[in-house]
Amino acid sequence: MNVLALVARVLWLSLLLAGSAVAAEKVNINSADVATLDRVLLNVGASKAEAIVAYRKANGAFRSPEQLALVKGIGLKTVEKNRDRIVIGEAAPARKPVAPAYGGGSSQRAANRR
């Protein structure tokens, strides 16, 4: 085998492996930020990624990939192109407020008895 054929095979295998690594990247559409949606989803740029996040904030978590088609500018064809990249997970939970500290339970109970 000559050197040129060997280099061509190595290059072809490298491209094949690189393509499969990119295709394997997935995104949780219920928690991903704009930059991640823009990077991972095909035919979704920054403005459509912003629309996804805005829709999610206004309407709650997506329950299926098809619900992305409810976002202005995204159709079912785009959803189908990205089906293997989309993960449906719960949205990040809102932070619960921290309960105020009363300086210890026993002194509070004592004050209540007076």
PDB file of N, CA and C in Angstrom:
ATOM      1  N   MET A   1       0.850  -1.164   0.000  1.00  0.00           N
ATOM      2  CA  MET A   1       0.000   0.000   0.000  1.00  0.00           C
ATOM      3  C   MET A   1       0.900   1.232   0.000  1.00  0.00           C
ATOM      4  N   ASN A   2       0.590   2.170  -0.873  1.00  0.00           N
ATOM      5  CA  ASN A   2       1.441   3.351  -0.925  1.00  0.00           C
ATOM      6  C   ASN A   2       1.053   4.351   0.162  1.00  0.00           C
ATOM      7  N   VAL A   3       1.894   5.301   0.391  1.00  0.00           N
ATOM      8  CA  VAL A   3       1.737   6.269   1.479  1.00  0.00           C
ATOM      9  C   VAL A   3       0.494   7.134   1.259  1.00  0.00           C
ATOM     10  N   LEU A   4       0.232   7.526   0.030  1.00  0.00           N
ATOM     11  CA  LEU A   4      -0.920   8.373  -0.263  1.00  0.00           C
ATOM     12  C   LEU A   4      -2.225   7.655   0.082  1.00  0.00           C
ATOM     13  N   ALA A   5      -2.341   6.388  -0.243  1.00  0.00           N
ATOM     14  CA  ALA A   5      -3.539   5.619   0.076  1.00  0.00           C
ATOM     15  C   ALA A   5      -3.695   5.471   1.592  1.00  0.00           C
ATOM     16  N   LEU A   6      -2.596   5.275   2.284  1.00  0.00           N
ATOM     17  CA  LEU A   6      -2.640   5.152   3.736  1.00  0.00           C
ATOM     18  C   LEU A   6      -3.102   6.461   4.384  1.00  0.00           C
ATOM     19  N   VAL A   7      -2.560   7.577   3.907  1.00  0.00           N
ATOM     20  CA  VAL A   7      -2.951   8.881   4.431  1.00  0.00           C
ATOM     21  C   VAL A   7      -4.436   9.132   4.153  1.00  0.00           C
ATOM     22  N   ALA A   8      -4.909   8.763   2.978  1.00  0.00           N
ATOM     23  CA  ALA A   8      -6.315   8.941   2.632  1.00  0.00           C
ATOM     24  C   ALA A   8      -7.216   8.120   3.553  1.00  0.00           C
ATOM     25  N   ARG A   9      -6.824   6.900   3.860  1.00  0.00           N
ATOM     26  CA  ARG A   9      -7.620   6.062   4.762  1.00  0.00           C
ATOM     27  C   ARG A   9      -7.642   6.620   6.179  1.00  0.00           C
ATOM     28  N   VAL A  10      -6.507   7.074   6.653  1.00  0.00           N
ATOM     29  CA  VAL A  10      -6.441   7.651   7.993  1.00  0.00           C
ATOM     30  C   VAL A  10      -7.307   8.909   8.070  1.00  0.00           C
ATOM     31  N   LEU A  11      -7.234   9.740   7.056  1.00  0.00           N
ATOM     32  CA  LEU A  11      -8.046  10.956   7.011  1.00  0.00           C
ATOM     33  C   LEU A  11      -9.532  10.604   6.987  1.00  0.00           C
ATOM     34  N   TRP A  12      -9.913   9.635   6.185  1.00  0.00           N
ATOM     35  CA  TRP A  12     -11.307   9.209   6.085  1.00  0.00           C
ATOM     36  C   TRP A  12     -11.814   8.671   7.422  1.00  0.00           C
ATOM     37  N   LEU A  13     -11.019   7.845   8.086  1.00  0.00           N
ATOM     38  CA  LEU A  13     -11.405   7.319   9.394  1.00  0.00           C
ATOM     39  C   LEU A  13     -11.507   8.428  10.438  1.00  0.00           C
ATOM     40  N   SER A  14     -10.604   9.391  10.383  1.00  0.00           N
ATOM     41  CA  SER A  14     -10.655  10.519  11.317  1.00  0.00           C
ATOM     42  C   SER A  14     -11.935  11.319  11.140  1.00  0.00           C
ATOM     43  N   LEU A  15     -12.299  11.584   9.903  1.00  0.00           N
ATOM     44  CA  LEU A  15     -13.539  12.316   9.626  1.00  0.00           C
ATOM     45  C   LEU A  15     -14.760  11.524  10.063  1.00  0.00           C
ATOM     46  N   LEU A  16     -14.727  10.230   9.849  1.00  0.00           N
ATOM     47  CA  LEU A  16     -15.838   9.373  10.252  1.00  0.00           C
ATOM     48  C   LEU A  16     -16.015   9.400  11.763  1.00  0.00           C
ATOM     49  N   LEU A  17     -14.918   9.278  12.501  1.00  0.00           N
ATOM     50  CA  LEU A  17     -14.989   9.310  13.955  1.00  0.00           C
ATOM     51  C   LEU A  17     -15.395  10.685  14.474  1.00  0.00           C
ATOM     52  N   ALA A  18     -14.916  11.732  13.856  1.00  0.00           N
ATOM     53  CA  ALA A  18     -15.280  13.088  14.277  1.00  0.00           C
ATOM     54  C   ALA A  18     -16.762  13.333  14.039  1.00  0.00           C
ATOM     55  N   GLY A  19     -17.286  12.862  12.942  1.00  0.00           N
ATOM     56  CA  GLY A  19     -18.710  13.022  12.649  1.00  0.00           C
ATOM     57  C   GLY A  19     -19.581  12.296  13.644  1.00  0.00           C
ATOM     58  N   SER A  20     -19.188  11.112  14.070  1.00  0.00           N
ATOM     59  CA  SER A  20     -19.991  10.369  15.036  1.00  0.00           C
ATOM     60  C   SER A  20     -19.920  11.013  16.414  1.00  0.00           C
ATOM     61  N   ALA A  21     -18.814  11.657  16.748  1.00  0.00           N
ATOM     62  CA  ALA A  21     -18.710  12.330  18.043  1.00  0.00           C
ATOM     63  C   ALA A  21     -19.628  13.539  18.091  1.00  0.00           C
ATOM     64  N   VAL A  22     -19.727  14.279  16.984  1.00  0.00           N
ATOM     65  CA  VAL A  22     -20.605  15.441  16.930  1.00  0.00           C
ATOM     66  C   VAL A  22     -22.055  14.993  16.988  1.00  0.00           C
ATOM     67  N   ALA A  23     -22.399  13.930  16.284  1.00  0.00           N
ATOM     68  CA  ALA A  23     -23.772  13.449  16.260  1.00  0.00           C
ATOM     69  C   ALA A  23     -24.209  12.928  17.614  1.00  0.00           C
ATOM     70  N   ALA A  24     -23.287  12.533  18.450  1.00  0.00           N
ATOM     71  CA  ALA A  24     -23.624  11.959  19.746  1.00  0.00           C
ATOM     72  C   ALA A  24     -23.979  13.031  20.773  1.00  0.00           C
ATOM     73  N   GLU A  25     -23.653  14.297  20.513  1.00  0.00           N
ATOM     74  CA  GLU A  25     -23.946  15.341  21.487  1.00  0.00           C
ATOM     75  C   GLU A  25     -25.447  15.561  21.591  1.00  0.00           C
ATOM     76  N   LYS A  26     -25.939  15.615  22.812  1.00  0.00           N
ATOM     77  CA  LYS A  26     -27.365  15.787  23.066  1.00  0.00           C
ATOM     78  C   LYS A  26     -27.570  17.024  23.922  1.00  0.00           C
ATOM     79  N   VAL A  27     -28.808  17.521  23.902  1.00  0.00           N
ATOM     80  CA  VAL A  27     -29.123  18.714  24.673  1.00  0.00           C
ATOM     81  C   VAL A  27     -30.482  18.546  25.349  1.00  0.00           C
ATOM     82  N   ASN A  28     -30.527  18.887  26.621  1.00  0.00           N
ATOM     83  CA  ASN A  28     -31.778  18.889  27.367  1.00  0.00           C
ATOM     84  C   ASN A  28     -32.459  20.222  27.073  1.00  0.00           C
ATOM     85  N   ILE A  29     -33.546  20.182  26.324  1.00  0.00           N
ATOM     86  CA  ILE A  29     -34.195  21.428  25.912  1.00  0.00           C
ATOM     87  C   ILE A  29     -34.915  22.120  27.065  1.00  0.00           C
ATOM     88  N   ASN A  30     -35.017  21.468  28.207  1.00  0.00           N
ATOM     89  CA  ASN A  30     -35.663  22.092  29.361  1.00  0.00           C
ATOM     90  C   ASN A  30     -34.697  22.783  30.304  1.00  0.00           C
ATOM     91  N   SER A  31     -33.408  22.608  30.088  1.00  0.00           N
ATOM     92  CA  SER A  31     -32.451  23.255  30.986  1.00  0.00           C
ATOM     93  C   SER A  31     -31.290  23.932  30.259  1.00  0.00           C
ATOM     94  N   ALA A  32     -31.142  23.694  28.970  1.00  0.00           N
ATOM     95  CA  ALA A  32     -30.002  24.243  28.233  1.00  0.00           C
ATOM     96  C   ALA A  32     -30.121  25.750  28.060  1.00  0.00           C
ATOM     97  N   ASP A  33     -28.972  26.411  28.061  1.00  0.00           N
ATOM     98  CA  ASP A  33     -28.958  27.843  27.810  1.00  0.00           C
ATOM     99  C   ASP A  33     -28.934  28.114  26.310  1.00  0.00           C
ATOM    100  N   VAL A  34     -29.016  29.374  25.949  1.00  0.00           N
ATOM    101  CA  VAL A  34     -29.083  29.781  24.542  1.00  0.00           C
ATOM    102  C   VAL A  34     -27.866  29.297  23.765  1.00  0.00           C
ATOM    103  N   ALA A  35     -26.687  29.469  24.331  1.00  0.00           N
ATOM    104  CA  ALA A  35     -25.453  29.088  23.633  1.00  0.00           C
ATOM    105  C   ALA A  35     -25.420  27.592  23.335  1.00  0.00           C
ATOM    106  N   THR A  36     -25.858  26.773  24.274  1.00  0.00           N
ATOM    107  CA  THR A  36     -25.843  25.325  24.080  1.00  0.00           C
ATOM    108  C   THR A  36     -26.857  24.909  23.025  1.00  0.00           C
ATOM    109  N   LEU A  37     -28.058  25.461  23.075  1.00  0.00           N
ATOM    110  CA  LEU A  37     -29.075  25.148  22.062  1.00  0.00           C
ATOM    111  C   LEU A  37     -28.578  25.539  20.675  1.00  0.00           C
ATOM    112  N   ASP A  38     -27.965  26.708  20.569  1.00  0.00           N
ATOM    113  CA  ASP A  38     -27.423  27.199  19.303  1.00  0.00           C
ATOM    114  C   ASP A  38     -26.338  26.265  18.775  1.00  0.00           C
ATOM    115  N   ARG A  39     -25.474  25.787  19.660  1.00  0.00           N
ATOM    116  CA  ARG A  39     -24.357  24.941  19.248  1.00  0.00           C
ATOM    117  C   ARG A  39     -24.782  23.536  18.850  1.00  0.00           C
ATOM    118  N   VAL A  40     -25.714  22.934  19.582  1.00  0.00           N
ATOM    119  CA  VAL A  40     -26.025  21.517  19.393  1.00  0.00           C
ATOM    120  C   VAL A  40     -27.107  21.273  18.339  1.00  0.00           C
ATOM    121  N   LEU A  41     -28.132  22.093  18.316  1.00  0.00           N
ATOM    122  CA  LEU A  41     -29.257  21.830  17.422  1.00  0.00           C
ATOM    123  C   LEU A  41     -28.992  22.334  16.009  1.00  0.00           C
ATOM    124  N   LEU A  42     -29.346  21.511  15.028  1.00  0.00           N
ATOM    125  CA  LEU A  42     -29.193  21.870  13.622  1.00  0.00           C
ATOM    126  C   LEU A  42     -30.288  22.849  13.211  1.00  0.00           C
ATOM    127  N   ASN A  43     -29.946  23.815  12.383  1.00  0.00           N
ATOM    128  CA  ASN A  43     -30.869  24.834  11.864  1.00  0.00           C
ATOM    129  C   ASN A  43     -31.487  25.676  12.974  1.00  0.00           C
ATOM    130  N   VAL A  44     -30.810  25.766  14.099  1.00  0.00           N
ATOM    131  CA  VAL A  44     -31.250  26.622  15.196  1.00  0.00           C
ATOM    132  C   VAL A  44     -30.088  27.553  15.515  1.00  0.00           C
ATOM    133  N   GLY A  45     -30.279  28.805  15.179  1.00  0.00           N
ATOM    134  CA  GLY A  45     -29.263  29.805  15.476  1.00  0.00           C
ATOM    135  C   GLY A  45     -29.560  30.486  16.797  1.00  0.00           C
ATOM    136  N   ALA A  46     -28.860  31.581  17.035  1.00  0.00           N
ATOM    137  CA  ALA A  46     -29.000  32.281  18.309  1.00  0.00           C
ATOM    138  C   ALA A  46     -30.413  32.810  18.527  1.00  0.00           C
ATOM    139  N   SER A  47     -31.046  33.369  17.494  1.00  0.00           N
ATOM    140  CA  SER A  47     -32.381  33.936  17.691  1.00  0.00           C
ATOM    141  C   SER A  47     -33.423  32.858  17.970  1.00  0.00           C
ATOM    142  N   LYS A  48     -33.330  31.713  17.301  1.00  0.00           N
ATOM    143  CA  LYS A  48     -34.275  30.622  17.575  1.00  0.00           C
ATOM    144  C   LYS A  48     -33.994  30.003  18.945  1.00  0.00           C
ATOM    145  N   ALA A  49     -32.723  29.928  19.319  1.00  0.00           N
ATOM    146  CA  ALA A  49     -32.379  29.417  20.651  1.00  0.00           C
ATOM    147  C   ALA A  49     -32.941  30.340  21.731  1.00  0.00           C
ATOM    148  N   GLU A  50     -32.871  31.649  21.511  1.00  0.00           N
ATOM    149  CA  GLU A  50     -33.454  32.605  22.452  1.00  0.00           C
ATOM    150  C   GLU A  50     -34.967  32.424  22.526  1.00  0.00           C
ATOM    151  N   ALA A  51     -35.598  32.152  21.365  1.00  0.00           N
ATOM    152  CA  ALA A  51     -37.042  31.936  21.346  1.00  0.00           C
ATOM    153  C   ALA A  51     -37.421  30.666  22.119  1.00  0.00           C
ATOM    154  N   ILE A  52     -36.587  29.632  22.039  1.00  0.00           N
ATOM    155  CA  ILE A  52     -36.844  28.390  22.787  1.00  0.00           C
ATOM    156  C   ILE A  52     -36.812  28.674  24.284  1.00  0.00           C
ATOM    157  N   VAL A  53     -35.789  29.386  24.735  1.00  0.00           N
ATOM    158  CA  VAL A  53     -35.657  29.692  26.162  1.00  0.00           C
ATOM    159  C   VAL A  53     -36.814  30.583  26.621  1.00  0.00           C
ATOM    160  N   ALA A  54     -37.196  31.579  25.822  1.00  0.00           N
ATOM    161  CA  ALA A  54     -38.304  32.464  26.188  1.00  0.00           C
ATOM    162  C   ALA A  54     -39.621  31.691  26.258  1.00  0.00           C
ATOM    163  N   TYR A  55     -39.840  30.789  25.295  1.00  0.00           N
ATOM    164  CA  TYR A  55     -41.062  29.983  25.294  1.00  0.00           C
ATOM    165  C   TYR A  55     -41.104  29.094  26.534  1.00  0.00           C
ATOM    166  N   ARG A  56     -39.980  28.498  26.862  1.00  0.00           N
ATOM    167  CA  ARG A  56     -39.891  27.613  28.027  1.00  0.00           C
ATOM    168  C   ARG A  56     -40.174  28.388  29.322  1.00  0.00           C
ATOM    169  N   LYS A  57     -39.658  29.609  29.427  1.00  0.00           N
ATOM    170  CA  LYS A  57     -39.899  30.418  30.621  1.00  0.00           C
ATOM    171  C   LYS A  57     -41.366  30.825  30.729  1.00  0.00           C
ATOM    172  N   ALA A  58     -41.995  31.111  29.599  1.00  0.00           N
ATOM    173  CA  ALA A  58     -43.391  31.558  29.599  1.00  0.00           C
ATOM    174  C   ALA A  58     -44.383  30.415  29.765  1.00  0.00           C
ATOM    175  N   ASN A  59     -44.051  29.215  29.255  1.00  0.00           N
ATOM    176  CA  ASN A  59     -45.018  28.123  29.192  1.00  0.00           C
ATOM    177  C   ASN A  59     -44.647  26.886  29.998  1.00  0.00           C
ATOM    178  N   GLY A  60     -43.498  26.875  30.602  1.00  0.00           N
ATOM    179  CA  GLY A  60     -43.069  25.711  31.366  1.00  0.00           C
ATOM    180  C   GLY A  60     -42.281  24.733  30.518  1.00  0.00           C
ATOM    181  N   ALA A  61     -41.929  23.631  31.131  1.00  0.00           N
ATOM    182  CA  ALA A  61     -41.063  22.627  30.502  1.00  0.00           C
ATOM    183  C   ALA A  61     -41.738  21.964  29.307  1.00  0.00           C
ATOM    184  N   PHE A  62     -40.916  21.612  28.322  1.00  0.00           N
ATOM    185  CA  PHE A  62     -41.388  20.841  27.172  1.00  0.00           C
ATOM    186  C   PHE A  62     -41.636  19.406  27.628  1.00  0.00           C
ATOM    187  N   ARG A  63     -42.736  18.813  27.182  1.00  0.00           N
ATOM    188  CA  ARG A  63     -43.027  17.427  27.535  1.00  0.00           C
ATOM    189  C   ARG A  63     -42.668  16.455  26.429  1.00  0.00           C
ATOM    190  N   SER A  64     -42.413  16.983  25.214  1.00  0.00           N
ATOM    191  CA  SER A  64     -42.012  16.142  24.088  1.00  0.00           C
ATOM    192  C   SER A  64     -41.204  16.992  23.121  1.00  0.00           C
ATOM    193  N   PRO A  65     -40.379  16.349  22.293  1.00  0.00           N
ATOM    194  CA  PRO A  65     -39.624  17.106  21.286  1.00  0.00           C
ATOM    195  C   PRO A  65     -40.545  17.862  20.325  1.00  0.00           C
ATOM    196  N   GLU A  66     -41.708  17.281  20.015  1.00  0.00           N
ATOM    197  CA  GLU A  66     -42.635  17.908  19.073  1.00  0.00           C
ATOM    198  C   GLU A  66     -43.122  19.273  19.546  1.00  0.00           C
ATOM    199  N   GLN A  67     -43.125  19.488  20.846  1.00  0.00           N
ATOM    200  CA  GLN A  67     -43.556  20.785  21.365  1.00  0.00           C
ATOM    201  C   GLN A  67     -42.630  21.922  20.956  1.00  0.00           C
ATOM    202  N   LEU A  68     -41.427  21.603  20.527  1.00  0.00           N
ATOM    203  CA  LEU A  68     -40.542  22.654  20.008  1.00  0.00           C
ATOM    204  C   LEU A  68     -41.158  23.348  18.808  1.00  0.00           C
ATOM    205  N   ALA A  69     -42.015  22.640  18.075  1.00  0.00           N
ATOM    206  CA  ALA A  69     -42.655  23.226  16.900  1.00  0.00           C
ATOM    207  C   ALA A  69     -43.624  24.341  17.286  1.00  0.00           C
ATOM    208  N   LEU A  70     -43.962  24.460  18.554  1.00  0.00           N
ATOM    209  CA  LEU A  70     -44.817  25.556  19.016  1.00  0.00           C
ATOM    210  C   LEU A  70     -44.040  26.868  19.142  1.00  0.00           C
ATOM    211  N   VAL A  71     -42.723  26.772  19.107  1.00  0.00           N
ATOM    212  CA  VAL A  71     -41.867  27.959  19.189  1.00  0.00           C
ATOM    213  C   VAL A  71     -41.816  28.606  17.813  1.00  0.00           C
ATOM    214  N   LYS A  72     -42.047  29.910  17.784  1.00  0.00           N
ATOM    215  CA  LYS A  72     -42.039  30.640  16.511  1.00  0.00           C
ATOM    216  C   LYS A  72     -40.691  30.459  15.806  1.00  0.00           C
ATOM    217  N   GLY A  73     -40.760  30.057  14.546  1.00  0.00           N
ATOM    218  CA  GLY A  73     -39.559  29.881  13.743  1.00  0.00           C
ATOM    219  C   GLY A  73     -39.034  28.459  13.704  1.00  0.00           C
ATOM    220  N   ILE A  74     -39.642  27.570  14.482  1.00  0.00           N
ATOM    221  CA  ILE A  74     -39.204  26.177  14.499  1.00  0.00           C
ATOM    222  C   ILE A  74     -40.354  25.301  14.033  1.00  0.00           C
ATOM    223  N   GLY A  75     -40.092  24.513  13.015  1.00  0.00           N
ATOM    224  CA  GLY A  75     -41.116  23.631  12.474  1.00  0.00           C
ATOM    225  C   GLY A  75     -40.814  22.178  12.763  1.00  0.00           C
ATOM    226  N   LEU A  76     -41.745  21.330  12.348  1.00  0.00           N
ATOM    227  CA  LEU A  76     -41.571  19.893  12.582  1.00  0.00           C
ATOM    228  C   LEU A  76     -40.360  19.331  11.846  1.00  0.00           C
ATOM    229  N   LYS A  77     -39.998  19.911  10.694  1.00  0.00           N
ATOM    230  CA  LYS A  77     -38.804  19.434   9.979  1.00  0.00           C
ATOM    231  C   LYS A  77     -37.549  19.653  10.820  1.00  0.00           C
ATOM    232  N   THR A  78     -37.474  20.784  11.476  1.00  0.00           N
ATOM    233  CA  THR A  78     -36.323  21.056  12.339  1.00  0.00           C
ATOM    234  C   THR A  78     -36.313  20.098  13.521  1.00  0.00           C
ATOM    235  N   VAL A  79     -37.489  19.825  14.077  1.00  0.00           N
ATOM    236  CA  VAL A  79     -37.579  18.872  15.186  1.00  0.00           C
ATOM    237  C   VAL A  79     -37.099  17.501  14.729  1.00  0.00           C
ATOM    238  N   GLU A  80     -37.535  17.058  13.555  1.00  0.00           N
ATOM    239  CA  GLU A  80     -37.128  15.742  13.048  1.00  0.00           C
ATOM    240  C   GLU A  80     -35.625  15.666  12.796  1.00  0.00           C
ATOM    241  N   LYS A  81     -35.041  16.733  12.279  1.00  0.00           N
ATOM    242  CA  LYS A  81     -33.587  16.746  12.041  1.00  0.00           C
ATOM    243  C   LYS A  81     -32.798  16.620  13.339  1.00  0.00           C
ATOM    244  N   ASN A  82     -33.404  17.056  14.432  1.00  0.00           N
ATOM    245  CA  ASN A  82     -32.710  17.094  15.711  1.00  0.00           C
ATOM    246  C   ASN A  82     -33.183  16.036  16.703  1.00  0.00           C
ATOM    247  N   ARG A  83     -34.073  15.164  16.287  1.00  0.00           N
ATOM    248  CA  ARG A  83     -34.685  14.206  17.214  1.00  0.00           C
ATOM    249  C   ARG A  83     -33.642  13.433  18.020  1.00  0.00           C
ATOM    250  N   ASP A  84     -32.548  13.001  17.389  1.00  0.00           N
ATOM    251  CA  ASP A  84     -31.533  12.220  18.113  1.00  0.00           C
ATOM    252  C   ASP A  84     -30.657  13.090  19.015  1.00  0.00           C
ATOM    253  N   ARG A  85     -30.779  14.394  18.921  1.00  0.00           N
ATOM    254  CA  ARG A  85     -29.995  15.312  19.746  1.00  0.00           C
ATOM    255  C   ARG A  85     -30.783  15.841  20.940  1.00  0.00           C
ATOM    256  N   ILE A  86     -32.104  15.671  20.909  1.00  0.00           N
ATOM    257  CA  ILE A  86     -32.974  16.270  21.923  1.00  0.00           C
ATOM    258  C   ILE A  86     -33.197  15.316  23.086  1.00  0.00           C
ATOM    259  N   VAL A  87     -33.025  15.837  24.273  1.00  0.00           N
ATOM    260  CA  VAL A  87     -33.325  15.113  25.504  1.00  0.00           C
ATOM    261  C   VAL A  87     -34.409  15.910  26.224  1.00  0.00           C
ATOM    262  N   ILE A  88     -35.411  15.195  26.715  1.00  0.00           N
ATOM    263  CA  ILE A  88     -36.451  15.841  27.510  1.00  0.00           C
ATOM    264  C   ILE A  88     -36.171  15.513  28.967  1.00  0.00           C
ATOM    265  N   GLY A  89     -35.909  16.520  29.726  1.00  0.00           N
ATOM    266  CA  GLY A  89     -35.683  16.359  31.153  1.00  0.00           C
ATOM    267  C   GLY A  89     -36.416  17.470  31.863  1.00  0.00           C
ATOM    268  N   GLU A  90     -36.469  17.361  33.142  1.00  0.00           N
ATOM    269  CA  GLU A  90     -37.129  18.399  33.919  1.00  0.00           C
ATOM    270  C   GLU A  90     -36.298  19.675  33.851  1.00  0.00           C
ATOM    271  N   ALA A  91     -36.984  20.779  33.902  1.00  0.00           N
ATOM    272  CA  ALA A  91     -36.290  22.058  33.970  1.00  0.00           C
ATOM    273  C   ALA A  91     -35.590  22.140  35.315  1.00  0.00           C
ATOM    274  N   ALA A  92     -34.554  22.925  35.380  1.00  0.00           N
ATOM    275  CA  ALA A  92     -33.844  23.092  36.642  1.00  0.00           C
ATOM    276  C   ALA A  92     -34.812  23.642  37.675  1.00  0.00           C
ATOM    277  N   PRO A  93     -34.867  23.041  38.847  1.00  0.00           N
ATOM    278  CA  PRO A  93     -35.811  23.512  39.855  1.00  0.00           C
ATOM    279  C   PRO A  93     -35.463  24.913  40.330  1.00  0.00           C
ATOM    280  N   ALA A  94     -36.503  25.677  40.638  1.00  0.00           N
ATOM    281  CA  ALA A  94     -36.287  27.018  41.158  1.00  0.00           C
ATOM    282  C   ALA A  94     -35.699  26.902  42.554  1.00  0.00           C
ATOM    283  N   ARG A  95     -34.876  27.829  42.901  1.00  0.00           N
ATOM    284  CA  ARG A  95     -34.275  27.808  44.233  1.00  0.00           C
ATOM    285  C   ARG A  95     -35.339  28.136  45.265  1.00  0.00           C
ATOM    286  N   LYS A  96     -35.349  27.369  46.339  1.00  0.00           N
ATOM    287  CA  LYS A  96     -36.284  27.620  47.418  1.00  0.00           C
ATOM    288  C   LYS A  96     -35.683  28.679  48.329  1.00  0.00           C
ATOM    289  N   PRO A  97     -36.518  29.577  48.832  1.00  0.00           N
ATOM    290  CA  PRO A  97     -35.968  30.582  49.756  1.00  0.00           C
ATOM    291  C   PRO A  97     -35.515  29.907  51.037  1.00  0.00           C
ATOM    292  N   VAL A  98     -34.480  30.451  51.606  1.00  0.00           N
ATOM    293  CA  VAL A  98     -33.937  29.910  52.846  1.00  0.00           C
ATOM    294  C   VAL A  98     -34.808  30.405  53.989  1.00  0.00           C
ATOM    295  N   ALA A  99     -35.200  29.497  54.876  1.00  0.00           N
ATOM    296  CA  ALA A  99     -36.015  29.870  56.032  1.00  0.00           C
ATOM    297  C   ALA A  99     -35.189  30.749  56.960  1.00  0.00           C
ATOM    298  N   PRO A 100     -35.814  31.781  57.502  1.00  0.00           N
ATOM    299  CA  PRO A 100     -35.049  32.655  58.411  1.00  0.00           C
ATOM    300  C   PRO A 100     -34.656  31.904  59.674  1.00  0.00           C
ATOM    301  N   ALA A 101     -33.476  32.215  60.167  1.00  0.00           N
ATOM    302  CA  ALA A 101     -32.981  31.574  61.386  1.00  0.00           C
ATOM    303  C   ALA A 101     -33.536  32.326  62.584  1.00  0.00           C
ATOM    304  N   TYR A 102     -33.965  31.580  63.585  1.00  0.00           N
ATOM    305  CA  TYR A 102     -34.519  32.192  64.793  1.00  0.00           C
ATOM    306  C   TYR A 102     -33.545  32.159  65.957  1.00  0.00           C
ATOM    307  N   GLY A 103     -32.344  31.796  65.731  1.00  0.00           N
ATOM    308  CA  GLY A 103     -31.339  31.809  66.786  1.00  0.00           C
ATOM    309  C   GLY A 103     -31.426  30.616  67.719  1.00  0.00           C
ATOM    310  N   GLY A 104     -31.970  29.506  67.225  1.00  0.00           N
ATOM    311  CA  GLY A 104     -32.041  28.312  68.069  1.00  0.00           C
ATOM    312  C   GLY A 104     -33.465  28.028  68.487  1.00  0.00           C
ATOM    313  N   GLY A 105     -33.825  26.800  68.433  1.00  0.00           N
ATOM    314  CA  GLY A 105     -35.196  26.399  68.711  1.00  0.00           C
ATOM    315  C   GLY A 105     -35.570  26.486  70.172  1.00  0.00           C
ATOM    316  N   SER A 106     -34.667  26.172  71.104  1.00  0.00           N
ATOM    317  CA  SER A 106     -35.044  26.113  72.516  1.00  0.00           C
ATOM    318  C   SER A 106     -35.341  27.498  73.066  1.00  0.00           C
ATOM    319  N   SER A 107     -34.585  28.518  72.675  1.00  0.00           N
ATOM    320  CA  SER A 107     -34.839  29.860  73.197  1.00  0.00           C
ATOM    321  C   SER A 107     -36.142  30.404  72.630  1.00  0.00           C
ATOM    322  N   GLN A 108     -36.476  30.061  71.389  1.00  0.00           N
ATOM    323  CA  GLN A 108     -37.732  30.502  70.800  1.00  0.00           C
ATOM    324  C   GLN A 108     -38.905  29.860  71.523  1.00  0.00           C
ATOM    325  N   ARG A 109     -38.796  28.564  71.813  1.00  0.00           N
ATOM    326  CA  ARG A 109     -39.871  27.884  72.550  1.00  0.00           C
ATOM    327  C   ARG A 109     -40.033  28.469  73.942  1.00  0.00           C
ATOM    328  N   ALA A 110     -38.933  28.803  74.603  1.00  0.00           N
ATOM    329  CA  ALA A 110     -38.990  29.405  75.934  1.00  0.00           C
ATOM    330  C   ALA A 110     -39.687  30.752  75.876  1.00  0.00           C
ATOM    331  N   ALA A 111     -39.404  31.549  74.847  1.00  0.00           N
ATOM    332  CA  ALA A 111     -40.030  32.851  74.696  1.00  0.00           C
ATOM    333  C   ALA A 111     -41.531  32.716  74.459  1.00  0.00           C
ATOM    334  N   ASN A 112     -41.925  31.659  73.750  1.00  0.00           N
ATOM    335  CA  ASN A 112     -43.335  31.440  73.474  1.00  0.00           C
ATOM    336  C   ASN A 112     -44.106  31.042  74.735  1.00  0.00           C
ATOM    337  N   ARG A 113     -43.448  30.434  75.705  1.00  0.00           N
ATOM    338  CA  ARG A 113     -44.108  29.990  76.936  1.00  0.00           C
ATOM    339  C   ARG A 113     -44.370  31.146  77.892  1.00  0.00           C
ATOM    340  N   ARG A 114     -43.675  32.228  77.742  1.00  0.00           N
ATOM    341  CA  ARG A 114     -43.797  33.366  78.681  1.00  0.00           C
ATOM    342  C   ARG A 114     -45.067  34.118  78.489  1.00  0.00           C
TER     343      ARG A 114
END
